[in-house]
XYZ file of C-alpha atoms in Angstrom:
786
model
C 8.722 -18.307 8.208
C 11.948 -16.534 9.139
C 14.058 -14.540 6.678
C 16.752 -17.187 6.337
C 14.195 -19.953 5.681
C 12.370 -17.762 3.202
C 15.431 -16.899 1.140
C 16.649 -20.489 1.252
C 13.385 -21.821 -0.150
C 13.070 -19.302 -2.973
C 16.754 -19.676 -3.947
C 16.436 -23.454 -4.094
C 13.357 -23.264 -6.306
C 15.143 -20.980 -8.732
C 18.319 -23.079 -8.826
C 16.371 -26.268 -9.506
C 14.454 -24.624 -12.342
C 11.071 -25.156 -10.701
C 9.975 -21.618 -11.522
C 10.678 -19.384 -14.505
C 12.818 -16.249 -13.984
C 9.811 -14.007 -14.658
C 7.663 -15.863 -12.134
C 10.472 -15.822 -9.591
C 10.942 -12.059 -9.923
C 7.200 -11.432 -9.643
C 6.684 -13.630 -6.593
C 9.688 -12.252 -4.726
C 9.657 -8.584 -5.688
C 8.291 -7.289 -2.367
C 7.461 -10.150 0.018
C 6.010 -9.623 3.460
C 9.217 -10.675 5.202
C 11.186 -7.896 3.499
C 8.521 -5.281 4.150
C 8.969 -5.877 7.880
C 12.671 -5.024 7.503
C 12.283 -1.727 5.631
C 14.462 1.063 6.957
C 15.393 4.539 5.733
C 18.049 4.368 3.016
C 18.294 7.908 1.628
C 16.755 11.359 2.024
C 16.570 13.266 -1.273
C 16.778 17.036 -0.777
C 16.154 19.465 -3.609
C 12.646 20.830 -3.392
C 11.891 23.856 -1.234
C 8.213 23.113 -0.480
C 6.040 20.052 0.077
C 6.211 17.244 -2.492
C 2.761 16.323 -3.824
C 3.445 13.535 -6.333
C 6.049 10.891 -7.142
C 6.471 8.765 -10.280
C 9.058 6.174 -11.326
C 9.951 5.653 -14.951
C 9.361 2.204 -16.471
C 12.916 0.997 -15.763
C 13.132 2.429 -12.250
C 16.242 4.464 -13.099
C 14.525 7.862 -12.686
C 12.177 9.240 -10.075
C 10.078 12.291 -10.899
C 8.596 14.570 -8.239
C 6.209 17.521 -8.352
C 6.067 20.117 -5.618
C 4.441 23.300 -4.389
C 7.609 25.110 -5.523
C 6.245 24.678 -9.070
C 9.214 22.653 -10.239
C 9.535 19.061 -11.435
C 12.685 17.307 -10.252
C 14.164 14.226 -11.920
C 16.265 12.087 -9.552
C 18.840 9.499 -10.614
C 18.495 6.079 -9.001
C 20.538 4.519 -7.526
C 23.210 7.126 -8.306
C 22.602 9.437 -5.350
C 25.717 11.468 -6.119
C 24.306 12.767 -9.408
C 22.560 16.103 -9.044
C 18.844 16.032 -9.870
C 17.438 17.908 -12.831
C 15.130 20.767 -11.866
C 12.635 21.503 -14.628
C 11.494 25.117 -14.444
C 7.906 24.613 -15.518
C 5.390 27.201 -16.677
C 3.076 26.378 -13.767
C 1.967 29.277 -11.605
C 0.845 27.201 -8.631
C 1.141 23.863 -6.842
C 1.940 20.820 -8.982
C -0.322 17.857 -8.204
C 0.598 15.349 -10.928
C 3.770 14.119 -12.674
C 4.451 11.268 -15.115
C 7.178 10.111 -17.508
C 5.912 9.513 -21.027
C 6.925 5.899 -21.867
C 9.333 4.957 -24.652
C 10.741 8.475 -24.981
C 14.059 8.024 -23.180
C 12.656 10.050 -20.263
C 12.861 13.180 -22.424
C 9.111 13.866 -22.225
C 7.332 14.510 -18.930
C 3.751 15.490 -18.165
C 2.550 17.568 -15.221
C -0.732 18.971 -13.927
C -1.272 21.699 -11.364
C -3.579 23.925 -9.397
C -3.354 26.593 -12.111
C -5.798 24.551 -14.278
C -3.129 23.605 -16.831
C -1.593 20.393 -18.111
C 1.953 20.785 -19.434
C 4.180 18.640 -21.615
C 7.905 19.178 -21.009
C 10.474 18.247 -23.659
C 14.049 17.968 -22.401
C 16.696 18.999 -24.891
C 19.278 16.902 -23.036
C 19.424 13.218 -22.206
C 18.695 12.771 -18.463
C 21.127 9.850 -18.427
C 23.919 11.746 -20.163
C 26.571 14.116 -18.807
C 25.185 17.524 -17.876
C 26.825 20.854 -17.229
C 25.675 23.596 -14.960
C 23.565 26.215 -16.783
C 25.199 29.503 -17.601
C 24.567 32.569 -15.509
C 22.665 34.213 -18.353
C 20.407 31.199 -18.717
C 19.806 31.067 -14.993
C 18.780 34.736 -14.955
C 16.463 34.533 -17.959
C 12.892 35.317 -16.975
C 10.967 33.629 -19.766
C 11.039 31.018 -22.488
C 9.023 29.968 -25.485
C 6.330 27.340 -24.883
C 5.820 24.504 -27.291
C 2.493 25.967 -28.420
C 4.030 29.324 -29.305
C 2.878 31.015 -26.116
C 5.557 32.797 -24.107
C 5.233 32.110 -20.425
C 7.302 33.540 -17.554
C 8.361 31.360 -14.664
C 8.095 33.357 -11.466
C 10.295 31.146 -9.325
C 11.493 31.353 -5.762
C 13.922 34.220 -5.394
C 15.769 32.769 -2.458
C 18.671 30.418 -3.219
C 17.735 26.717 -3.117
C 18.668 24.829 -0.006
C 20.430 22.118 -2.041
C 22.168 22.012 -5.381
C 20.239 21.006 -8.467
C 20.825 21.361 -12.204
C 18.235 23.790 -13.483
C 16.850 23.030 -16.915
C 14.495 25.131 -19.042
C 12.570 22.569 -21.098
C 10.490 23.333 -24.128
C 7.007 23.362 -22.651
C 3.598 22.936 -24.263
C 0.819 24.404 -22.120
C -2.688 22.962 -22.403
C -5.251 25.338 -20.875
C -8.381 23.314 -21.609
C -9.418 22.681 -17.991
C -11.350 25.054 -15.754
C -10.299 23.813 -12.342
C -7.432 22.129 -10.518
C -5.801 19.234 -12.358
C -5.428 16.499 -9.746
C -3.836 13.679 -11.749
C -2.240 12.748 -15.072
C -1.747 9.204 -16.325
C 0.106 7.418 -19.135
C -0.353 4.053 -20.825
C 2.448 1.455 -20.823
C 4.391 1.351 -24.110
C 2.449 4.339 -25.516
C 4.670 7.394 -26.204
C 1.911 9.416 -27.882
C -1.028 9.728 -25.482
C -1.633 10.822 -21.918
C -4.725 11.644 -19.871
C -5.673 14.194 -17.227
C -8.302 14.185 -14.461
C -9.586 17.531 -13.223
C -11.977 18.860 -10.639
C -14.108 20.332 -13.441
C -15.409 16.784 -14.027
C -13.494 16.142 -17.281
C -11.026 13.447 -18.271
C -9.203 14.652 -21.356
C -7.062 12.646 -23.749
C -4.018 14.336 -25.261
C -1.975 13.355 -28.308
C 1.532 14.781 -28.622
C 1.310 14.478 -32.439
C -1.618 16.853 -32.854
C -2.323 20.461 -31.992
C -5.488 22.369 -31.069
C -5.797 20.861 -27.586
C -5.392 24.006 -25.513
C -8.941 25.411 -25.495
C -11.879 24.450 -23.347
C -13.844 23.570 -26.479
C -11.137 21.192 -27.758
C -12.416 17.838 -29.010
C -10.338 15.825 -26.528
C -12.929 15.121 -23.823
C -12.961 11.387 -23.116
C -15.253 11.402 -20.061
C -17.459 14.122 -18.654
C -18.750 13.050 -15.261
C -22.008 14.618 -14.176
C -23.939 14.249 -10.957
C -27.179 12.416 -10.407
C -29.985 13.303 -12.816
C -27.387 15.101 -14.962
C -27.115 18.041 -12.566
C -23.734 19.680 -12.045
C -20.464 17.804 -12.260
C -18.533 15.395 -10.072
C -15.007 16.466 -9.159
C -12.272 14.015 -10.111
C -9.519 13.265 -7.595
C -7.455 10.451 -9.080
C -6.876 8.421 -12.250
C -5.153 5.139 -13.092
C -4.785 2.842 -16.104
C -4.635 -0.926 -15.797
C -1.113 -2.160 -16.501
C -2.342 -5.541 -17.789
C -5.546 -4.549 -19.592
C -4.646 -1.033 -20.604
C -8.121 -0.278 -21.964
C -9.448 -0.177 -18.387
C -9.376 3.211 -16.651
C -10.248 3.768 -12.974
C -11.389 7.160 -11.696
C -11.550 8.355 -8.070
C -14.277 10.964 -7.629
C -15.576 13.400 -5.040
C -18.296 10.924 -4.101
C -18.065 7.415 -2.633
C -17.823 5.697 -6.020
C -14.858 4.311 -7.924
C -15.767 4.205 -11.611
C -14.030 1.865 -14.036
C -14.385 2.540 -17.760
C -13.604 0.528 -20.869
C -11.793 2.939 -23.190
C -12.631 0.737 -26.192
C -16.229 1.921 -25.833
C -15.329 5.591 -25.552
C -14.422 8.273 -28.055
C -13.244 11.828 -27.692
C -15.644 14.703 -28.179
C -16.253 18.257 -27.070
C -17.584 19.385 -23.674
C -21.297 19.203 -22.954
C -21.984 15.721 -24.313
C -23.643 12.925 -22.360
C -21.563 11.264 -19.659
C -20.755 7.640 -20.603
C -21.772 4.755 -18.388
C -18.905 3.067 -16.515
C -18.162 -0.617 -16.801
C -18.181 -0.924 -13.006
C -19.235 1.399 -10.179
C -17.773 0.354 -6.836
C -18.092 1.779 -3.332
C -18.260 0.500 0.235
C -22.035 0.111 0.737
C -22.086 2.008 4.024
C -20.664 5.040 2.159
C -22.786 4.849 -0.973
C -25.999 4.678 1.061
C -24.946 7.381 3.534
C -23.900 10.354 1.350
C -24.331 12.765 4.233
C -20.880 11.701 5.491
C -19.248 13.206 2.386
C -16.492 10.602 2.247
C -14.768 10.356 -1.107
C -11.793 8.594 -2.642
C -8.535 10.544 -2.833
C -6.602 8.009 -4.928
C -7.196 4.807 -6.896
C -4.661 2.234 -8.042
C -4.846 -0.950 -10.120
C -2.989 -4.012 -8.923
C 0.005 -5.183 -10.926
C -1.969 -8.303 -11.825
C -4.778 -6.139 -13.185
C -7.520 -7.951 -11.236
C -8.011 -5.584 -8.266
C -8.190 -1.909 -7.365
C -7.488 -0.182 -4.060
C -8.759 3.241 -3.017
C -8.130 5.432 0.023
C -11.141 7.399 1.290
C -11.128 10.832 2.858
C -12.657 10.468 6.325
C -12.637 6.670 6.093
C -10.319 3.729 5.459
C -8.822 2.150 2.339
C -10.636 -0.638 0.498
C -9.732 -3.140 -2.209
C -12.188 -4.519 -4.763
C -12.201 -7.427 -7.203
C -12.794 -6.279 -10.802
C -12.616 -9.612 -12.606
C -15.563 -10.762 -14.709
C -17.560 -9.045 -17.375
C -18.541 -5.875 -15.573
C -22.245 -5.336 -15.052
C -23.088 -8.841 -16.302
C -21.105 -10.365 -13.460
C -23.047 -8.360 -10.868
C -26.236 -10.432 -11.144
C -27.056 -11.515 -7.625
C -26.871 -15.184 -6.741
C -28.609 -16.239 -3.527
C -26.022 -17.967 -1.315
C -26.881 -21.396 -0.027
C -27.720 -21.794 3.631
C -25.434 -24.422 5.013
C -25.453 -26.071 8.432
C -22.548 -28.325 9.158
C -23.966 -29.806 12.368
C -27.341 -30.005 14.085
C -27.686 -26.860 16.138
C -28.762 -26.631 19.768
C -32.469 -26.319 20.416
C -31.935 -23.147 22.431
C -31.886 -20.351 19.863
C -33.791 -17.815 21.909
C -32.906 -14.195 22.447
C -30.177 -13.325 24.944
C -30.562 -10.040 26.789
C -27.730 -7.563 27.232
C -27.385 -8.464 30.917
C -27.047 -12.157 30.127
C -24.704 -11.471 27.225
C -22.308 -9.651 29.565
C -21.460 -12.882 31.383
C -19.237 -15.470 29.723
C -21.199 -18.401 31.085
C -24.405 -17.370 29.302
C -22.818 -17.006 25.871
C -24.521 -19.285 23.359
C -22.670 -22.389 22.279
C -21.821 -22.126 18.580
C -21.149 -25.343 16.663
C -17.915 -25.237 14.624
C -16.538 -27.614 12.035
C -12.888 -26.955 12.858
C -10.889 -27.300 16.082
C -8.810 -24.310 14.969
C -11.986 -22.240 14.811
C -12.792 -23.262 18.385
C -9.336 -22.135 19.491
C -9.753 -18.769 17.786
C -13.197 -18.329 19.344
C -11.776 -18.969 22.788
C -9.128 -16.281 22.325
C -11.646 -13.835 20.823
C -14.169 -14.236 23.640
C -11.456 -13.771 26.219
C -10.463 -10.528 24.477
C -14.099 -9.343 24.501
C -14.293 -9.927 28.244
C -11.255 -7.644 28.655
C -12.678 -5.061 26.178
C -9.813 -5.679 23.737
C -12.053 -5.476 20.696
C -9.266 -5.161 18.111
C -7.847 -8.495 19.175
C -11.310 -10.024 19.426
C -12.253 -9.008 15.873
C -8.958 -10.342 14.577
C -9.583 -13.795 16.051
C -13.271 -13.837 15.145
C -12.139 -13.260 11.558
C -9.714 -16.172 11.789
C -12.481 -18.377 13.186
C -14.694 -17.479 10.214
C -11.851 -18.448 7.885
C -11.742 -21.930 9.422
C -15.535 -22.271 9.778
C -17.298 -19.948 7.306
C -20.735 -21.555 7.632
C -21.139 -21.032 11.388
C -23.734 -18.307 11.895
C -22.921 -17.551 15.530
C -19.404 -16.291 14.795
C -20.798 -13.565 12.531
C -23.122 -12.395 15.305
C -20.318 -12.220 17.844
C -18.036 -10.353 15.467
C -20.813 -7.886 14.619
C -21.316 -7.195 18.325
C -17.569 -6.634 18.781
C -17.503 -4.245 15.800
C -20.310 -2.155 17.292
C -18.528 -2.031 20.640
C -15.226 -0.956 19.082
C -16.861 1.903 17.162
C -14.205 2.688 14.534
C -15.280 4.620 11.434
C -17.205 2.175 9.231
C -17.509 -0.536 11.889
C -21.308 -0.245 11.960
C -21.434 -0.943 8.219
C -19.333 -4.075 8.576
C -21.421 -5.180 11.547
C -24.444 -4.923 9.253
C -22.695 -7.189 6.755
C -22.148 -9.822 9.451
C -25.783 -9.597 10.533
C -26.966 -10.066 6.943
C -24.675 -13.061 6.533
C -25.858 -14.662 9.777
C -29.510 -14.206 8.752
C -28.804 -15.774 5.371
C -27.374 -18.802 7.164
C -30.113 -18.959 9.812
C -33.207 -16.830 9.366
C -34.837 -17.530 12.769
C -31.990 -16.083 14.842
C -33.329 -13.252 17.096
C -29.885 -11.986 18.059
C -28.913 -11.335 14.422
C -32.213 -9.586 13.627
C -32.034 -7.344 16.684
C -28.358 -6.549 16.124
C -29.205 -5.563 12.558
C -31.707 -3.035 13.899
C -28.989 -1.500 16.076
C -26.513 -1.279 13.198
C -29.059 0.370 10.890
C -29.753 2.965 13.558
C -26.012 3.550 13.999
C -25.692 4.067 10.217
C -28.478 6.651 10.243
C -30.924 4.467 8.290
C -33.758 5.232 10.694
C -36.606 4.621 8.252
C -35.315 1.158 7.422
C -34.732 0.385 11.104
C -38.310 1.438 11.894
C -39.725 -0.775 9.123
C -37.641 -3.786 10.128
C -38.611 -3.293 13.773
C -42.198 -4.124 12.783
C -40.936 -7.276 11.067
C -38.955 -8.156 14.184
C -41.859 -7.923 16.646
C -44.134 -9.824 14.255
C -41.548 -12.560 13.725
C -40.618 -12.808 17.430
C -43.723 -11.615 19.346
C -42.440 -12.953 22.638
C -39.564 -10.446 22.618
C -41.705 -7.328 22.151
C -41.665 -6.530 25.867
C -37.992 -7.365 26.434
C -36.100 -4.523 28.089
C -33.566 -4.207 25.264
C -36.265 -4.139 22.606
C -38.385 -1.570 24.436
C -35.352 0.623 25.045
C -34.340 0.421 21.399
C -37.804 1.458 20.255
C -37.795 4.486 22.554
C -34.358 5.592 21.313
C -35.422 5.069 17.704
C -38.482 7.287 18.142
C -36.324 10.048 19.634
C -33.812 9.743 16.783
C -36.580 9.976 14.157
C -37.937 13.129 15.779
C -34.487 14.712 16.047
C -33.669 13.881 12.430
C -36.797 15.635 11.172
C -36.026 18.839 13.068
C -32.322 18.723 12.156
C -32.992 18.393 8.443
C -35.427 21.298 8.582
C -32.860 23.552 10.295
C -30.086 22.446 7.911
C -32.239 23.250 4.891
C -32.900 26.743 6.245
C -29.179 27.396 6.903
C -28.107 26.249 3.462
C -30.736 28.312 1.737
C -29.571 31.351 3.685
C -25.934 30.611 2.828
C -26.872 30.276 -0.835
C -28.617 33.662 -0.774
C -25.624 35.292 0.966
C -23.229 33.859 -1.602
C -25.400 35.098 -4.471
C -25.571 38.587 -2.951
C -21.775 38.639 -2.626
C -21.298 37.665 -6.271
C -23.756 40.320 -7.417
C -21.933 43.052 -5.491
C -18.521 41.964 -6.730
C -19.112 41.291 -10.429
C -20.388 43.346 -13.314
C -23.573 42.474 -15.161
C -21.520 40.811 -17.897
C -19.683 38.640 -15.406
C -22.999 37.729 -13.768
C -24.317 36.443 -17.071
C -21.182 34.372 -17.690
C -21.186 33.031 -14.138
C -24.822 32.060 -14.395
C -24.256 30.056 -17.566
C -21.134 28.429 -16.120
C -22.995 27.406 -12.969
C -25.736 25.888 -15.070
C -23.248 23.930 -17.153
C -20.673 22.874 -14.608
C -22.591 22.450 -11.405
C -22.447 24.700 -8.389
C -24.092 22.816 -5.524
C -27.818 23.299 -5.078
C -28.819 24.157 -1.523
C -31.123 21.175 -1.036
C -29.031 18.671 -2.965
C -27.681 16.829 0.085
C -31.154 16.462 1.576
C -32.411 14.954 -1.669
C -29.500 12.506 -1.699
C -30.179 11.439 1.880
C -33.845 10.842 1.114
C -32.828 8.837 -1.951
C -30.447 6.646 0.029
C -33.158 6.034 2.648
C -35.447 4.837 -0.138
C -32.729 2.614 -1.597
C -32.048 1.011 1.771
C -35.768 0.354 2.237
C -35.858 -1.384 -1.144
C -32.927 -3.613 -0.230
C -34.508 -4.773 3.020
C -38.264 -4.305 2.626
C -39.003 -4.614 -1.087
C -40.808 -2.204 -3.384
C -43.509 -0.050 -1.844
C -44.275 -2.277 1.165
C -42.408 -1.449 4.339
C -43.886 -4.435 6.194
C -42.911 -6.993 3.612
C -40.553 -9.807 4.570
C -36.881 -9.547 3.643
C -36.842 -9.015 -0.119
C -33.086 -9.237 -0.756
C -29.904 -10.158 1.111
C -29.300 -6.524 2.055
C -27.031 -3.737 0.897
C -23.796 -5.718 1.149
C -24.843 -8.643 -1.032
C -27.228 -6.597 -3.154
C -24.673 -4.049 -4.476
C -21.622 -4.492 -6.682
C -19.370 -2.712 -4.184
C -20.410 -5.025 -1.356
C -20.054 -8.239 -3.348
C -16.742 -7.281 -4.898
C -15.090 -5.827 -1.787
C -12.064 -7.840 -0.722
C -10.380 -6.124 2.216
C -10.632 -3.101 4.487
C -7.313 -1.566 5.608
C -7.496 0.011 9.078
C -4.665 1.957 10.668
C -3.936 5.174 8.790
C -5.842 8.453 9.046
C -7.048 10.433 6.014
C -8.805 13.689 6.921
C -6.320 16.501 6.250
C -5.203 16.391 2.617
C -6.957 15.477 -0.601
C -4.016 13.818 -2.393
C -3.321 10.904 -0.065
C -2.307 7.753 -1.942
C -2.965 4.032 -1.528
C -1.082 1.627 -3.805
C -0.385 -2.069 -4.275
C 3.220 -2.925 -3.446
C 5.140 -5.659 -5.228
C 4.561 -7.358 -8.545
C 2.637 -10.119 -6.772
C 0.352 -7.588 -5.009
C 1.039 -9.039 -1.567
C 1.010 -5.655 0.157
C -0.870 -2.350 0.158
C 0.718 0.951 1.305
C -1.207 4.065 2.410
C -0.174 7.557 3.501
C -1.470 8.968 6.773
C -2.066 12.280 8.540
C 0.289 11.339 11.372
C 3.286 11.348 9.003
C 3.432 7.549 8.760
C 3.097 5.215 5.796
C 1.186 2.072 6.739
C 1.960 -1.171 4.905
C -0.757 -3.835 5.081
C -1.119 -7.449 4.080
C -3.313 -7.223 0.978
C -5.269 -10.371 1.823
C -5.938 -9.949 5.548
C -5.748 -6.163 5.893
C -3.464 -6.454 8.917
C -0.659 -3.847 9.171
C 2.816 -5.367 8.865
C 4.994 -2.228 8.944
C 4.780 1.475 9.745
C 7.323 3.922 8.276
C 8.027 7.394 9.692
C 7.798 9.041 6.299
C 7.162 12.688 7.250
C 7.229 14.945 10.281
C 3.728 16.224 9.474
C 1.539 14.465 6.862
C 2.603 11.626 4.550
C 0.777 11.820 1.206
C 2.711 9.893 -1.439
C 4.084 6.362 -1.597
C 5.319 4.666 -4.772
C 7.007 1.289 -5.181
C 10.034 0.773 -7.406
C 8.999 -1.274 -10.473
C 11.535 -4.065 -9.908
C 13.452 -3.557 -6.639
C 12.424 -3.713 -2.998
C 12.449 0.066 -2.631
C 9.719 2.504 -1.589
C 9.668 6.261 -2.211
C 7.591 8.446 0.130
C 6.892 12.154 0.526
C 4.557 14.568 2.290
C 4.385 18.098 3.601
C 8.143 18.189 4.103
C 10.276 19.268 1.157
C 12.196 15.997 1.016
C 11.714 12.528 -0.480
C 12.600 9.433 1.521
C 13.700 6.117 0.034
C 13.237 2.890 2.010
C 14.870 -0.511 1.522
C 15.216 -3.662 3.686
C 18.153 -3.915 6.060
C 19.184 -6.088 8.992
C 19.016 -3.169 11.431
C 15.977 -3.459 13.740
C 16.920 -0.789 16.252
C 14.380 1.848 15.155
C 11.194 -0.111 15.612
C 8.060 2.024 15.638
C 5.876 2.638 18.657
C 3.201 0.174 19.690
C 1.089 -0.387 16.574
C -2.202 -0.925 18.400
C -1.903 2.411 20.205
C -0.952 4.119 16.947
C -3.995 2.702 15.153
C -6.332 3.603 18.008
C -5.028 7.171 18.055
C -5.552 7.513 14.308
C -9.123 6.216 14.554
C -9.927 8.735 17.277
C -8.531 11.418 15.015
C -10.607 10.180 12.092
C -13.811 10.127 14.144
C -13.218 13.758 15.106
C -12.785 14.660 11.425
C -11.339 17.882 9.971
C -13.117 19.915 12.630
C -10.503 18.756 15.141
C -7.914 20.786 13.190
C -9.900 24.036 13.468
C -9.187 26.525 16.218
C -12.083 26.883 18.704
C -12.346 30.591 17.841
C -13.075 29.769 14.177
C -16.762 29.058 13.644
C -18.306 26.948 10.896
C -19.026 29.920 8.629
C -15.421 31.154 8.811
C -14.140 27.658 8.040
C -16.373 27.456 4.955
C -15.075 30.849 3.821
C -11.483 29.608 4.204
C -12.283 26.614 2.000
C -13.831 28.846 -0.672
C -10.729 31.068 -0.664
C -8.371 28.116 -1.064
C -10.491 26.754 -3.918
C -10.133 30.073 -5.790
C -6.836 29.942 -7.664
C -6.878 33.601 -8.721
C -7.547 34.797 -5.173
C -4.763 32.620 -3.767
C -2.364 34.099 -6.320
C -3.410 37.642 -5.429
C -3.025 37.110 -1.685
C 0.278 35.287 -2.173
C 1.643 38.176 -4.249
C 0.534 40.777 -1.710
C 2.172 39.002 1.218
C 5.246 38.281 -0.873
C 5.851 41.989 -1.442
C 5.970 42.472 2.295
C 8.238 39.557 3.204
C 10.553 38.956 0.239
C 12.538 41.790 -1.319
C 15.267 41.468 -3.917
C 16.080 37.845 -3.066
C 17.127 38.768 0.475
C 16.987 36.555 3.529
C 13.977 36.141 5.743
C 13.256 38.578 8.557
C 14.646 36.746 11.542
C 14.895 39.742 13.879
C 11.189 40.475 14.103
C 11.551 44.140 13.122
C 9.872 43.800 9.734
C 13.141 44.136 7.820
C 15.331 41.664 6.012
C 18.925 40.898 6.665
C 21.128 43.552 5.082
C 18.276 45.985 4.473
C 17.453 49.106 6.420
C 13.900 49.670 7.676
C 11.735 51.468 5.155
C 14.047 50.819 2.181
C 12.950 48.926 -0.889
C 15.663 47.527 -3.126
C 13.284 46.081 -5.714
C 12.197 47.643 -8.930
C 8.515 48.370 -9.175
C 8.007 46.184 -12.216
C 9.603 43.199 -10.595
C 7.657 43.843 -7.414
C 4.307 43.861 -9.168
C 4.786 40.412 -10.649
C 6.401 38.800 -7.641
C 4.874 35.472 -6.836
C 7.258 34.024 -4.282
C 6.257 31.994 -1.288
C 4.547 33.572 1.713
C 6.347 32.470 4.836
C 4.748 32.649 8.216
C 7.379 33.908 10.614
C 5.914 31.917 13.499
C 6.564 28.472 12.080
C 8.300 28.889 8.712
C 5.465 27.167 6.839
C 4.561 28.664 3.493
C 1.093 29.473 2.274
C 1.485 26.720 -0.322
C 1.989 24.148 2.418
C -1.136 25.329 4.182
C -3.009 25.062 0.897
C -1.755 21.508 0.425
C -3.739 20.458 3.486
C -6.940 21.697 1.907
C -6.149 20.649 -1.680
């Protein structure tokens, strides 16, 4: 449907009264046809470092942004001529979270940062009213009184801002109850009193602006304390969201493969150390939950506007959407799907070797119930012959839509997924094999392909057990060349895995001993005692923890396919996809973007009708997908480096994006189509190659694994980052002067060896550390690892 036809149809329906105004606005907020016409409308310049979080107010008239420059800016929309308000917060490090508190006239804002604090900012002026520039005395003041009576000093950037803003010193309440980086804050619609924070210390805390005594670690405001398996350690929290329709539902993105959804009606606040509550739902792509060695985790989670779905973007993997309707755990009871055959199948169902499968003429005839499915199969098979596996998978999927009970299509799509080899493709190939076997159990191709996918997923024990089932079920294929070759490769992989795990265990134990020796040399006996108790309570990783998890997931996979305690038993369940809540409830996988560099990359539903999903990417693009099919419909050049944030306007067809640049970009549909992006298929393929390489592709060849781990430990230590930042700042920034552009170690207007600064001011300086080679600050580098 073209744009003119689309607008004509929706306008006619509204004029004739066939739809209510509310329904019309919801259905046409952000349709697919307008997403394809998005172009850059405005670049908002005011921050001086990368922008880590964006948030619209409920009306869409204000846009809040948090940045590494430790300021919160409030932008006026659509009045671009009005100067933004720059809130000088009490944060000492990068801001990761920003929200407007609802029903407060935008006078109350909440922020969370790397300095372990959550802060509530009260504006003494109306953001919508007329504002004057602050006086010179107010601009030069070095401190202000916090809302909790604690005086905090804002050590801001001493260089003049690149663009004009109206600086405001709000009354700030500082909550210091967390012990690690605060990664997200969230508010509830129509609730001006409460807000919530998610932190890497494993706590979700609930705050009430009407009460005090919420600033200590022992405060009785802990809503959720998330611990690891068997109650050991804690699970870091990366993202938080509250359902807009059913506001008692809270979704949490964690540093493991699982998305946890809680019912707040069953929770109550308490102090730290209590038992972690059970979630209403625990969702994860099955290939991630059963393969914890990959260390993929969600970086963001978002409820749909309809309240019936969630979408999450995974570090080192793709984005996935899940259905959350039903009654939680009660709806997860497995129901065996019926095996349906629409037509009598050909008598020839024997195994086809790899040599025969390579020729088009030998491909098995698959009965279909729909002529459209036959057309899609023809296109897909032609694409396979030309090794265009993306196109082949797309048309195999369409064929399944038209003929969902045809087992052969699942087998062909699974084979194409294995050949393409994107991240996660082996897991989805396993799903197709399980589905084909459910439809037709005596299909050798599906059974053998399932063995290959299990081996590709690293489930070697399960593959070995099912191999025995395969040769007993199809004894005539035991001596086939493909089967014999697979068995030989499987034996080699089992032997290599045993030796690799032994060497890994030795290295981690040695690293644990080295780290303990370092802490003993650096700390006093008193600090050692405190550190020991903190580790016991809040979960430093145990050296052999990952090995235990891998063994556990091997056992779980064996149970799904081989039953309890009998590895040679026939298939006991439909497999991991149909035997887990995450597999049954998964709706769509979104392939195109890359998420390996930063830990704050967002994925959100776009539009009140949830037709689209938008995700940030490491290549500086924002990918917009069809929420039902997962196909990309638009790619926006949102950042010159990494695009992290994307937020949709609550009522207009406008997107706000940001990343490692210091600007915010607003996008709206136009008629101009001159700046079309590069070929989308090449862009997606390049991103998948980048994702397969992982973060190691960003490391210089001269940096070994041990040095890289040390860099991560340094960036995780807030106090050490502050100390190093202050030391470098004393060398590069003096008295608010310009940067050294001559390469002689001096600043413009300053003679070599002279120091214009006072000693007191120099000792507390916390300005940004600029690298003279590329102008990137230390805070921007830290944002990649955050």
